[in-house]
Coordinates of C-alpha atoms (C1' of nucleotides) in Angstrom, one line a residue:
Chain A
X155 CA 12.0 -24.9 19.9
X156 CA 11.6 -27.8 17.9
X157 CA 8.7 -26.2 16.2
X158 CA 7.1 -28.9 15.1
X159 CA 3.7 -28.4 11.7
X160 CA 1.6 -25.2 13.3
X161 CA -1.9 -27.5 13.4
X162 CA -3.6 -24.5 15.1
X163 CA -5.9 -24.0 12.2
X164 CA -6.6 -20.4 10.6
X165 CA -8.5 -18.1 12.8
X166 CA -12.3 -17.5 11.8
X167 CA -12.8 -14.5 10.6
X168 CA -10.2 -16.0 8.3
X169 CA -12.3 -18.4 7.2
X170 CA -14.5 -16.9 6.3
X171 CA -13.1 -14.4 3.9
X172 CA -11.9 -17.0 1.8
X173 CA -15.5 -17.7 2.3
X174 CA -16.0 -15.4 1.2
X175 CA -13.5 -14.7 -1.6
X176 CA -14.2 -17.4 -3.2
X177 CA -17.7 -17.7 -3.4
X178 CA -17.1 -14.0 -4.9
X179 CA -14.6 -15.2 -7.6
X180 CA -17.2 -18.2 -8.8
X181 CA -19.8 -15.9 -9.5
X182 CA -22.2 -15.4 -6.4
X183 CA -22.6 -12.4 -6.3
X184 CA -21.4 -10.1 -9.6
X185 CA -19.6 -6.9 -9.0
X186 CA -21.4 -3.9 -8.7
X187 CA -23.8 -6.3 -7.2
X188 CA -24.9 -5.8 -2.6
X189 CA -23.9 -8.6 -0.8
X190 CA -26.6 -9.6 2.2
X191 CA -26.2 -7.5 5.9
X192 CA -23.6 -7.8 7.9
X193 CA -26.2 -9.1 10.7
X194 CA -28.2 -11.4 7.9
X195 CA -24.5 -13.6 6.4
X196 CA -23.2 -13.4 10.6
X197 CA -26.3 -15.3 10.6
X198 CA -26.1 -17.2 7.4
X199 CA -22.3 -19.0 8.3
X200 CA -23.0 -18.9 12.6
X201 CA -20.3 -16.5 13.0
X202 CA -20.6 -13.3 15.5
X203 CA -21.1 -9.6 13.5
X204 CA -17.7 -8.6 14.5
X205 CA -16.2 -11.4 13.2
X206 CA -18.0 -10.9 10.0
X207 CA -17.0 -7.6 10.0
X208 CA -13.8 -8.6 10.7
X209 CA -13.3 -11.1 7.3
X210 CA -15.4 -8.1 5.4
X211 CA -12.9 -5.7 6.0
X212 CA -9.8 -7.9 5.0
X213 CA -11.5 -7.5 1.7
X214 CA -12.2 -4.4 1.3
X215 CA -8.0 -4.3 1.7
X216 CA -7.5 -6.3 -0.8
X217 CA -9.9 -4.6 -2.9
X218 CA -12.5 -7.1 -3.7
X219 CA -15.2 -5.1 -2.1
X220 CA -16.7 -1.8 -0.5
X221 CA -18.6 -0.8 2.0
X222 CA -20.7 2.4 2.5
X223 CA -21.8 3.3 5.2
X224 CA -26.3 2.9 5.7
X225 CA -25.9 1.5 2.3
X226 CA -24.0 -1.9 2.1
X227 CA -22.0 -3.8 1.4
X228 CA -20.9 -4.4 -2.7
X229 CA -18.3 -6.2 -4.9
X230 CA -15.9 -3.6 -6.0
X231 CA -16.3 -3.6 -10.1
X232 CA -13.7 -1.1 -11.9
X233 CA -15.5 2.5 -11.9
X234 CA -16.4 3.9 -15.1
X235 CA -15.4 7.5 -14.4
X236 CA -11.3 8.7 -13.7
X237 CA -10.3 6.3 -10.6
X238 CA -11.1 3.5 -14.1
X239 CA -6.6 4.5 -14.0
X240 CA -6.4 3.1 -10.5
X241 CA -2.8 1.4 -11.3
X242 CA -1.8 3.7 -14.9
X243 CA 2.2 5.4 -12.4
X244 CA 2.6 8.0 -15.3
X245 CA 2.5 11.3 -15.1
X246 CA 4.0 15.1 -16.9
X247 CA 6.8 15.8 -15.2
X248 CA 4.5 18.6 -13.7
X249 CA 2.0 16.0 -11.8
X250 CA -0.9 15.0 -13.1
X251 CA -2.3 14.5 -16.8
X252 CA -5.7 13.0 -17.6
X253 CA -4.5 9.5 -18.9
X254 CA -5.9 8.3 -22.6
X255 CA -5.0 5.4 -25.1
X256 CA -4.8 4.9 -28.1
X257 CA -5.1 1.0 -30.2
X258 CA -2.6 0.9 -32.4
X259 CA -3.0 -3.7 -33.0
X260 CA -4.2 -6.6 -32.5
X261 CA -2.5 -9.8 -33.4
X262 CA -3.4 -13.4 -31.5
X263 CA 0.5 -14.6 -31.8
X264 CA 2.7 -18.1 -30.6
X265 CA 5.3 -15.9 -28.1
X266 CA 7.6 -19.0 -25.7
X267 CA 9.5 -15.4 -24.5
X268 CA 6.2 -13.7 -23.0
X269 CA 4.1 -17.7 -21.8
X270 CA 8.0 -17.4 -19.0
X271 CA 6.4 -14.3 -17.8
X272 CA 3.6 -16.0 -16.8
X273 CA 4.8 -18.5 -15.0
X274 CA 4.1 -21.9 -15.7
X275 CA 5.9 -23.5 -17.6
X276 CA 4.9 -21.6 -20.7
X277 CA 3.3 -23.5 -23.5
X278 CA 5.5 -22.8 -26.8
X279 CA 1.7 -23.8 -28.6
X280 CA 0.3 -20.9 -26.6
X281 CA -1.6 -18.6 -28.1
X282 CA -1.4 -14.7 -26.8
X283 CA -3.6 -10.9 -27.4
X284 CA -0.2 -9.0 -28.2
X285 CA -2.1 -5.4 -27.8
X286 CA -0.2 -1.9 -29.0
X287 CA -1.6 1.6 -27.7
X288 CA -0.3 4.6 -28.1
X289 CA -0.2 6.3 -24.2
X290 CA -1.5 10.0 -23.5
X291 CA -1.7 12.4 -20.5
X292 CA -3.8 15.1 -21.7
X293 CA -3.1 15.6 -25.7
X294 CA 1.1 14.1 -24.3
X295 CA 1.9 11.0 -26.5
X296 CA 3.7 10.2 -23.7
X297 CA 3.8 6.0 -23.7
X298 CA 4.1 2.7 -26.3
X299 CA 2.5 -0.1 -24.6
X300 CA 2.0 -3.7 -25.5
X301 CA 0.0 -6.6 -23.3
X302 CA -0.2 -10.0 -23.0
X303 CA -3.1 -11.7 -21.8
X304 CA -4.3 -15.8 -23.3
X305 CA -5.1 -16.3 -26.1
X306 CA -8.4 -18.9 -25.5
X307 CA -9.8 -15.7 -23.5
X308 CA -12.1 -13.8 -27.0
X309 CA -11.9 -15.5 -30.4
X310 CA -12.4 -12.2 -31.9
X311 CA -10.8 -9.3 -30.7
X312 CA -10.4 -5.9 -32.6
X313 CA -9.3 -2.1 -32.6
X314 CA -12.7 -1.5 -31.8
X315 CA -14.4 -3.3 -29.7
X316 CA -11.9 -2.6 -27.2
X317 CA -13.1 -0.5 -24.9
X318 CA -10.6 2.6 -24.3
X319 CA -9.8 0.8 -20.9
X320 CA -8.4 -2.8 -21.1
X321 CA -9.8 -3.4 -16.9
X322 CA -12.7 -2.8 -18.3
X323 CA -12.5 -4.9 -20.8
X324 CA -10.9 -7.8 -18.9
X325 CA -14.3 -7.7 -16.2
X326 CA -17.0 -6.7 -18.8
X327 CA -15.7 -9.3 -21.8
X328 CA -13.6 -11.9 -20.1
X329 CA -15.2 -12.0 -16.4
X330 CA -12.2 -10.9 -13.5
X331 CA -10.9 -7.5 -12.6
X332 CA -7.0 -6.8 -11.6
X333 CA -6.0 -6.8 -7.7
X334 CA -3.4 -5.9 -8.2
X335 CA 0.2 -5.8 -9.9
X336 CA 4.4 -5.4 -10.1
X337 CA 6.0 -3.6 -11.3
X338 CA 9.8 -3.2 -12.8
X339 CA 10.5 -0.4 -13.9
X340 CA 14.3 0.3 -15.7
X341 CA 15.2 2.0 -19.1
X342 CA 15.7 0.0 -22.6
X343 CA 16.5 1.1 -25.8
X344 CA 13.7 1.1 -26.6
X345 CA 12.1 -1.3 -29.6
X346 CA 11.5 0.8 -33.6
X347 CA 7.0 1.0 -33.3
X348 CA 7.4 2.5 -30.2
X349 CA 10.2 5.0 -31.2
X350 CA 8.1 5.8 -34.3
X351 CA 4.6 6.3 -32.2
X352 CA 6.9 8.3 -29.9
X353 CA 8.0 10.7 -33.4
X354 CA 11.8 9.6 -30.9
X355 CA 15.1 8.7 -33.2
X356 CA 15.3 5.0 -33.6
X357 CA 16.8 3.5 -31.5
X358 CA 16.6 5.8 -28.4
X359 CA 17.0 4.7 -25.0
X360 CA 13.0 5.3 -23.4
X361 CA 11.8 4.6 -19.8
X362 CA 10.5 0.8 -19.0
X363 CA 8.3 -1.0 -17.6
X364 CA 7.6 -4.5 -17.0
X365 CA 3.9 -5.3 -15.5
X366 CA 2.7 -8.8 -14.5
X367 CA -1.0 -8.0 -13.3
X368 CA -2.9 -10.8 -10.6
X369 CA -6.4 -11.0 -11.1
X370 CA -9.8 -11.5 -8.7
X371 CA -8.8 -15.0 -9.6
X372 CA -5.9 -15.5 -8.4
X373 CA -4.0 -15.7 -11.7
X374 CA -1.7 -13.7 -14.0
X375 CA -3.9 -12.5 -16.2
X376 CA -1.8 -10.1 -17.7
X377 CA 2.1 -9.4 -18.7
X378 CA 3.3 -5.9 -20.6
X379 CA 5.3 -3.8 -20.9
X380 CA 6.0 0.3 -21.6
X381 CA 8.7 2.5 -22.4
X382 CA 7.5 5.5 -21.9
X383 CA 9.7 8.6 -22.8
X384 CA 10.8 10.5 -20.7
X385 CA 11.4 14.4 -21.3
X386 CA 7.0 14.3 -21.4
X387 CA 6.3 11.7 -17.7
X388 CA 7.9 10.0 -15.6
X389 CA 6.4 6.6 -13.2
X390 CA 5.6 7.4 -10.2
X391 CA 5.4 5.5 -7.0
X392 CA 4.4 6.3 -3.0
X393 CA 5.5 3.3 -0.5
X394 CA 5.4 3.4 3.1
Chain B
X275 CA -27.4 19.7 -0.9
X276 CA -25.5 23.0 1.4
X277 CA -22.0 20.7 3.2
X278 CA -21.2 22.9 5.4
X279 CA -18.6 22.3 7.9
X280 CA -19.0 19.0 9.0
X281 CA -18.4 19.8 13.6
X282 CA -18.6 16.1 14.0
X283 CA -15.8 15.4 16.2
X284 CA -13.2 12.7 15.0
X285 CA -13.8 8.9 16.7
X286 CA -12.6 8.3 19.2
X287 CA -10.1 5.8 18.0
X288 CA -8.5 8.5 15.5
X289 CA -8.7 10.6 18.4
X290 CA -6.6 8.3 20.8
X291 CA -4.3 7.3 17.0
X292 CA -3.7 11.0 17.0
X293 CA -2.4 11.7 20.7
X294 CA 0.1 8.5 21.1
X295 CA 1.8 9.6 17.9
X296 CA 2.2 12.8 19.5
X297 CA 3.7 11.5 22.1
X298 CA 5.8 9.9 20.3
X299 CA 7.4 11.9 18.7
X300 CA 8.0 14.2 21.4
X301 CA 9.7 10.8 23.0
X302 CA 7.3 10.4 25.4
X303 CA 9.0 6.3 24.2
X304 CA 11.9 6.1 23.1
X305 CA 12.4 3.4 19.4
X306 CA 12.5 0.0 20.5
X307 CA 10.7 0.9 23.8
X308 CA 7.8 -1.2 25.3
X309 CA 5.0 0.9 25.7
X310 CA 1.4 -0.4 28.4
X311 CA -0.2 -3.3 28.3
X312 CA -3.0 -2.5 26.3
X313 CA -5.2 -2.6 29.1
X314 CA -3.0 -0.6 31.1
X315 CA -3.1 2.3 28.0
X316 CA -6.8 2.1 27.9
X317 CA -8.0 2.2 31.6
X318 CA -5.2 5.5 31.2
X319 CA -7.0 7.2 28.7
X320 CA -10.0 5.9 30.2
X321 CA -11.0 3.6 26.7
X322 CA -12.2 0.7 25.7
X323 CA -9.7 -2.4 24.5
X324 CA -11.4 -2.6 21.8
X325 CA -11.4 0.9 20.6
X326 CA -8.1 1.3 22.0
X327 CA -6.9 -1.9 19.8
X328 CA -8.2 0.1 16.8
X329 CA -6.0 2.9 17.9
X330 CA -3.4 0.5 18.0
X331 CA -3.3 -0.8 14.6
X332 CA -3.7 2.6 12.6
X333 CA -0.6 3.6 14.7
X334 CA 1.5 0.3 13.3
X335 CA -0.4 0.6 9.8
X336 CA 1.4 3.9 9.9
X337 CA 4.7 1.7 11.2
X338 CA 4.7 3.6 14.0
X339 CA 4.6 0.9 15.6
X340 CA 6.0 -3.1 16.4
X341 CA 3.2 -5.4 18.2
X342 CA 4.5 -8.7 18.8
X343 CA 1.3 -11.6 21.2
X344 CA 2.3 -12.2 24.2
X345 CA 5.1 -10.1 24.6
X346 CA 4.2 -6.1 24.0
X347 CA 3.9 -3.5 21.7
X348 CA 6.6 -1.0 20.7
X349 CA 7.9 1.7 19.4
X350 CA 9.6 0.5 15.5
X351 CA 13.1 1.7 15.9
X352 CA 15.0 0.3 11.3
X353 CA 15.7 -3.2 12.3
X354 CA 19.8 -3.3 12.8
X355 CA 19.2 -5.9 10.4
X356 CA 19.0 -6.6 6.4
X357 CA 15.1 -5.3 7.6
X358 CA 17.3 -2.0 7.4
X359 CA 16.7 -1.0 3.4
X360 CA 13.0 -1.3 4.3
X361 CA 12.8 2.0 1.2
X362 CA 15.3 0.3 -1.1
X363 CA 13.6 -1.0 -4.2
X364 CA 16.6 -1.8 -6.5
X365 CA 17.1 -5.6 -7.7
X366 CA 19.3 -7.2 -9.0
X367 CA 17.8 -8.3 -12.9
X368 CA 17.4 -12.1 -11.5
X369 CA 16.0 -10.3 -8.4
X370 CA 17.0 -9.5 -4.8
X371 CA 20.6 -9.2 -4.0
X372 CA 22.0 -7.7 -0.5
X373 CA 22.0 -3.7 -0.6
X374 CA 25.8 -2.7 0.5
X375 CA 26.4 1.1 0.1
X376 CA 29.9 3.3 0.2
X377 CA 29.8 7.1 0.7
X378 CA 32.5 8.7 -1.5
X379 CA 31.9 12.7 -0.3
X380 CA 30.5 14.4 2.5
X381 CA 29.9 18.3 2.1
X382 CA 28.2 21.3 3.1
X383 CA 26.6 23.1 0.8
X384 CA 24.0 25.9 -0.3
X385 CA 21.4 25.3 -2.6
X386 CA 18.8 26.5 -4.3
X387 CA 17.7 23.6 -6.5
X388 CA 17.5 21.1 -2.9
X389 CA 15.3 23.9 -0.9
X390 CA 12.6 24.9 -3.2
X391 CA 13.2 20.2 -3.6
X392 CA 12.5 20.3 -0.1
X393 CA 9.8 22.8 -0.8
X394 CA 9.2 25.0 2.3
X395 CA 9.3 27.9 -0.3
X396 CA 13.4 27.1 0.0
X397 CA 15.5 30.3 1.5
X398 CA 18.5 30.0 -0.3
X399 CA 21.1 30.2 1.7
X400 CA 20.1 27.5 3.3
X401 CA 22.7 24.7 3.8
X402 CA 22.5 22.0 3.9
X403 CA 24.6 18.3 4.1
X404 CA 25.5 16.5 0.3
X405 CA 26.3 12.8 0.7
X406 CA 27.5 10.8 -2.8
X407 CA 27.5 7.5 -2.5
X408 CA 28.2 4.4 -4.6
X409 CA 25.4 1.0 -4.4
X410 CA 26.1 -2.0 -4.9
X411 CA 24.0 -4.7 -4.5
X412 CA 26.6 -8.4 -3.8
X413 CA 29.2 -7.3 -5.4
X414 CA 28.3 -5.8 -7.6
X415 CA 27.7 -2.2 -8.1
X416 CA 24.7 -0.9 -9.6
X417 CA 23.6 3.4 -8.2
X418 CA 25.5 6.2 -7.7
X419 CA 24.0 8.0 -5.0
X420 CA 23.4 11.6 -4.2
X421 CA 21.4 12.7 -0.3
X422 CA 20.8 16.1 0.4
X423 CA 19.5 16.6 4.7
X424 CA 19.0 19.9 6.1
X425 CA 22.7 21.1 7.1
X426 CA 21.3 22.0 10.9
X427 CA 20.9 18.4 11.9
X428 CA 24.8 18.2 11.6
X429 CA 27.6 20.5 12.8
X430 CA 30.2 17.9 11.5
X431 CA 29.9 14.9 9.7
X432 CA 32.6 12.6 7.7
X433 CA 32.7 9.6 6.0
X434 CA 34.5 8.0 8.9
X435 CA 31.0 9.1 11.3
X436 CA 28.4 7.7 9.2
X437 CA 26.6 4.2 9.7
X438 CA 25.9 2.4 6.4
X439 CA 22.1 3.3 6.7
X440 CA 21.9 6.6 6.7
X441 CA 18.5 5.6 8.4
X442 CA 19.5 4.1 11.3
X443 CA 22.3 8.0 11.3
X444 CA 19.3 9.1 11.7
X445 CA 17.7 7.8 14.0
X446 CA 20.6 7.5 16.1
X447 CA 22.0 10.5 16.3
X448 CA 19.3 12.6 14.8
X449 CA 16.4 11.4 17.1
X450 CA 14.1 10.2 13.2
X451 CA 13.7 7.9 11.3
X452 CA 11.6 7.9 8.1
X453 CA 8.2 6.1 7.6
X454 CA 7.7 7.0 4.1
X455 CA 8.7 7.8 0.6
X456 CA 8.3 9.4 -3.3
X457 CA 9.9 8.1 -6.0
X458 CA 9.4 9.0 -9.2
X459 CA 11.3 6.6 -11.7
X460 CA 12.7 7.5 -15.1
X461 CA 16.1 8.2 -17.5
X462 CA 18.4 10.4 -16.7
X463 CA 22.2 11.3 -18.6
X464 CA 23.4 11.2 -15.6
X465 CA 26.5 13.4 -14.0
X466 CA 29.9 12.7 -14.6
X467 CA 30.6 11.6 -11.6
X468 CA 27.6 9.0 -11.7
X469 CA 29.3 7.9 -14.3
X470 CA 32.8 7.5 -13.3
X471 CA 31.3 6.3 -10.1
X472 CA 30.1 3.1 -12.4
X473 CA 32.6 3.0 -14.5
X474 CA 30.0 4.1 -17.4
X475 CA 31.1 5.6 -20.8
X476 CA 30.5 9.7 -20.4
X477 CA 28.1 10.7 -21.0
X478 CA 25.1 7.2 -20.4
X479 CA 21.3 7.5 -19.6
X480 CA 21.2 6.3 -16.9
X481 CA 17.5 4.7 -15.1
X482 CA 16.9 7.5 -12.1
X483 CA 15.2 7.8 -8.9
X484 CA 14.3 11.7 -7.6
X485 CA 12.7 10.5 -4.2
X486 CA 11.4 12.3 -0.7
X487 CA 10.9 11.0 2.4
X488 CA 9.1 11.7 5.3
X489 CA 10.0 11.7 8.9
X490 CA 8.6 10.8 11.8
X491 CA 7.7 14.2 12.7
X492 CA 6.2 14.5 9.7
X493 CA 8.4 16.5 8.3
X494 CA 10.8 16.7 4.6
X495 CA 13.8 15.0 6.3
X496 CA 15.9 14.1 2.3
X497 CA 15.9 14.3 -0.9
X498 CA 17.9 12.4 -2.5
X499 CA 18.6 11.2 -6.4
X500 CA 19.8 7.9 -8.0
X501 CA 21.5 7.1 -10.7
X502 CA 20.5 3.1 -11.4
X503 CA 22.7 1.2 -14.5
X504 CA 19.8 -0.9 -16.3
X505 CA 22.2 -4.1 -17.1
X506 CA 22.8 -4.0 -13.4
X507 CA 19.3 -3.6 -11.4
X508 CA 15.1 -2.8 -11.7
X509 CA 13.2 -0.8 -10.0
X510 CA 10.8 -3.2 -8.2
X511 CA 6.9 -1.4 -7.5
X512 CA 4.0 -3.7 -5.7
X513 CA 0.8 -2.1 -5.8
X514 CA -2.0 -2.5 -5.4
Chain C
dA280 C1' -40.2 17.9 2.9
dG281 C1' -39.1 15.1 6.6
dG282 C1' -39.3 11.1 9.3
dA283 C1' -38.9 6.0 9.8
dA284 C1' -36.4 2.0 8.9
dT285 C1' -32.1 0.3 7.2
dT286 C1' -27.4 -0.5 6.9
dT287 C1' -22.6 -0.3 7.8
dG288 C1' -18.9 2.5 12.0
dT289 C1' -17.7 3.3 16.2
dG290 C1' -17.7 1.9 21.0
dC291 C1' -18.2 -1.0 25.0
dG292 C1' -17.5 -5.3 28.0
dT293 C1' -16.0 -10.0 28.7
dA294 C1' -14.7 -14.3 28.0
dT295 C1' -10.9 -17.8 25.9
dG296 C1' -7.2 -18.4 23.0
dT297 C1' -2.6 -18.4 21.9
dA298 C1' 2.2 -16.8 22.2
dT299 C1' 6.0 -14.8 25.4
dC300 C1' 9.1 -15.3 29.2
Chain D
dA81 C1' 4.6 -24.4 34.8
dG82 C1' 2.5 -20.0 35.6
dA83 C1' 2.3 -15.2 34.2
dT84 C1' 1.9 -12.0 31.0
dA85 C1' 0.3 -9.6 27.2
dC86 C1' -1.3 -9.3 22.4
dA87 C1' -5.5 -11.7 19.3
dT88 C1' -9.2 -13.6 18.7
dA89 C1' -14.0 -14.1 19.3
dC90 C1' -19.2 -12.8 20.8
dG91 C1' -22.3 -10.1 22.1
dC92 C1' -25.1 -5.7 22.9
dA93 C1' -26.4 -0.6 22.2
dC94 C1' -25.4 4.2 20.4
dA95 C1' -23.9 7.3 16.0
dA96 C1' -24.9 8.6 11.4
dA97 C1' -25.2 8.0 6.4
dT98 C1' -28.9 6.4 3.2
dT99 C1' -32.4 4.5 1.3
dC100 C1' -37.5 4.8 1.2
dC101 C1' -42.2 6.1 1.8

DNA sequence: AGGAATTTGTGCGTATGTATC
DNA sequence: AGATACATACGCACAAATTCC
């Protein structure tokens, strides 16, 4: 009844998964690298193979690892091909469409607004990179996107040296990558720059996505907002 | 290379989970009922306990079962309390809010539009129930909702005998329940009836959700669209 | 091409821990 | 306090996929 603090320690497989998570975040193994075999890891950590496998399952569900039967267990890296767009949720009205992004501007700015979005009682003196991009599905411009991340991640940043997938850029240049996001979807009057990019009248009410993205280091590393043209695309979510 | 049809049968635990899925859908155990113990089930089906547990894990992840340590494994039913709103994705702008629904109208109609949404090369003579409701979060009206489902599920249907949670109504009267949904989110000019309910000018562009809902029998049993006021609420999705 | 070695996936059985009744 | 039921943990054997020679 009186339910005092549970002193019971966490299950062993949880302890193991958290240990491995820390080691991966610390760079013990880098993205793409293969981990030791299950039996080897189990032996090193002095746990049963079944216990280790359950720990790996947790990390796999968290998107941190990828297991291939007959091959090994690998630290996951954002794939090179089409699956770069893991978290891209816009689709053409008749479904699908290949995403592309064209960067419009890159700037290092102070913004208390964004600082608040990052939590951490936003320091108004902090600087953030602001990227503005035009999004395409196939050949159709469908959305204007504004992305913010911590100014300390890069000294210099220009349109030329940005990978088309920002998430790939993060991994290759900043040594972290995104594991999950929270989206809030609504509609808003779009700012002038977005209307111009999308070639709509000013002002126009467009679909609007506000996103926070969590990286494998556990922090929120990106905040973005996207205005999309409802005549061209929709936001799609599958829930269970 | 030439990759012919893989004749390898499915893993045993998948077979078991599909067997149990069929039996539950067939009413062998009804929502809320407790299944036999793991060791009993394993014995009945002549598989190891570990294998059975893996099968139950699949069904649990599919939202069909609920396991309680020390108590048993239960067929999940839409809970009575706040979690009735399992698939409700609207939140107040500052987060959260308790959902309520007030039914405005109930009608049995033909609709080729809706028939198409249900797939199945919609028969234009089929009839569908159309429910229109006003949605609240706390005391604030936030959305107008239009729901369609197969006309054969009920002979009669009136505002009075509808449960506030339609999904509970489905379970208690129609003997199925929803396991997952697909939402498409965008914005649209709202129809007149929706604007009147939400007390906005006519016409107004509002947030718009188009949903298909799958039941535990594997079929799409509901199609709905919702217009929400972006000044009051937002659609929220968490993705990984 | 093909077989051996390696590595993860599946399945079984048992013992013990923990929550519930 | 005791019985019951799910959760965790261990260990082993074999299957399936991949890799290496």
